[in-house]
Coordinates of C-alpha atoms in Angstrom, one line a residue:
V1457 CA -25.1 27.7 6.0
G1458 CA -23.9 30.7 4.7
I1459 CA -23.6 33.8 4.6
L1460 CA -26.2 36.5 2.5
N1461 CA -24.7 39.7 1.5
L1462 CA -27.0 42.6 1.7
E1463 CA -29.5 41.3 -1.3
G1464 CA -29.7 37.7 0.3
E1465 CA -27.0 36.3 -2.2
M1466 CA -24.8 33.4 -1.0
E1467 CA -21.2 35.7 -1.0
E1468 CA -18.5 33.7 -2.6
V1469 CA -15.0 33.0 -2.1
T1470 CA -12.6 33.2 -5.5
L1471 CA -10.6 30.6 -6.2
V1472 CA -7.0 30.5 -8.3
H1473 CA -5.9 27.3 -9.3
N1474 CA -3.0 27.5 -12.2
G1475 CA -4.4 30.4 -12.9
E1476 CA -7.7 30.6 -13.6
E1477 CA -10.3 31.7 -11.0
F1478 CA -13.5 30.0 -10.0
R1479 CA -15.7 30.8 -7.2
V1480 CA -17.8 28.8 -4.4
P1481 CA -20.4 29.5 -1.4
S1482 CA -17.8 30.9 0.9
C1483 CA -19.6 28.5 3.2
L1484 CA -17.9 25.2 1.6
L1485 CA -14.6 27.1 2.6
E1486 CA -15.5 28.0 6.5
D1487 CA -17.8 25.5 7.7
R1488 CA -15.8 22.1 7.4
D1489 CA -19.0 20.2 7.2
V1490 CA -20.2 22.3 4.9
F1491 CA -17.6 20.7 3.2
S1492 CA -17.5 17.0 3.4
H1493 CA -21.1 17.1 3.2
V1494 CA -20.4 18.2 -0.4
M1495 CA -17.2 15.8 -0.4
S1496 CA -19.3 12.8 -0.2
R1497 CA -20.0 9.4 -1.2
D1498 CA -22.8 10.4 -1.4
T1499 CA -22.4 12.7 -4.3
W1500 CA -19.6 10.9 -5.9
S1501 CA -22.6 7.8 -6.6
S1502 CA -25.8 10.6 -7.1
V1503 CA -24.0 13.7 -8.0
L1504 CA -21.4 13.1 -10.5
S1505 CA -22.4 11.3 -14.2
D1506 CA -20.2 7.8 -15.2
N1507 CA -17.8 10.5 -17.1
D1508 CA -17.4 12.7 -14.5
R1509 CA -16.4 9.2 -12.0
Y1510 CA -14.9 7.8 -14.8
E1511 CA -11.8 11.1 -15.2
L1512 CA -11.7 11.1 -11.7
C1513 CA -11.2 7.8 -11.7
K1514 CA -7.8 8.2 -13.5
L1515 CA -6.2 10.4 -10.5
L1516 CA -6.7 7.0 -7.8
P1517 CA -3.9 4.4 -8.1
Q1518 CA -4.3 2.7 -11.4
E1519 CA -3.4 -0.9 -10.6
T1520 CA -6.0 -1.3 -8.1
T1521 CA -8.5 -3.2 -8.4
A1522 CA -12.7 -2.9 -9.0
S1523 CA -12.7 -3.7 -5.1
E1524 CA -9.6 -2.3 -4.0
R1525 CA -11.2 1.7 -5.8
D1526 CA -14.2 1.4 -3.5
N1527 CA -12.3 1.2 -0.6
I1528 CA -9.2 3.7 -1.7
L1529 CA -13.0 6.1 -2.4
Q1530 CA -14.0 4.8 1.2
S1531 CA -10.6 6.0 2.7
L1532 CA -11.2 9.6 0.7
F1533 CA -14.2 10.2 1.7
S1534 CA -14.7 9.0 5.7
G1535 CA -11.6 11.3 6.5
E1536 CA -9.0 8.8 7.3
N1537 CA -5.6 9.0 7.5
M1538 CA -3.5 8.1 4.0
M1539 CA -0.2 7.8 4.4
F1540 CA 0.6 11.4 5.4
G1541 CA -3.3 12.6 6.0
N1542 CA -6.4 12.6 4.6
P1543 CA -6.2 13.8 1.2
V1544 CA -9.7 16.0 1.2
D1545 CA -9.1 16.9 4.2
Q1546 CA -6.1 18.2 2.8
V1547 CA -7.7 19.9 0.0
W1548 CA -9.7 21.6 2.4
H1549 CA -7.0 23.4 4.5
K1550 CA -5.2 24.8 1.6
L1551 CA -8.1 26.1 0.1
S1552 CA -9.1 27.9 3.1
S1553 CA -6.4 29.4 3.6
E1554 CA -6.3 30.5 0.2
T1555 CA -8.9 32.5 -0.7
T1556 CA -9.9 36.1 -0.7
L1557 CA -13.5 37.2 -0.4
V1558 CA -15.8 38.6 -3.2

């Protein structure tokens, strides 16, 4: 999945967040299924380090038990509506609408 340029390389997009630029494969933002595959419970469990998960959990409500955090993560990655939509879906929509092709 993804678009290759004439040199056979995957096309990328440049994103800017808080003044910092970073590049990601364009297929992540062009195809919601690809984004969902990367932003998944499997990625959380098998790709991220314990320290990565610890740092990201700091962004979750702090007054939660381990079981409640697990339920929140399941809801996030399953696309469940969490009051005002799903934050993972919202990130994809925001990123896919505000990118510049390189």
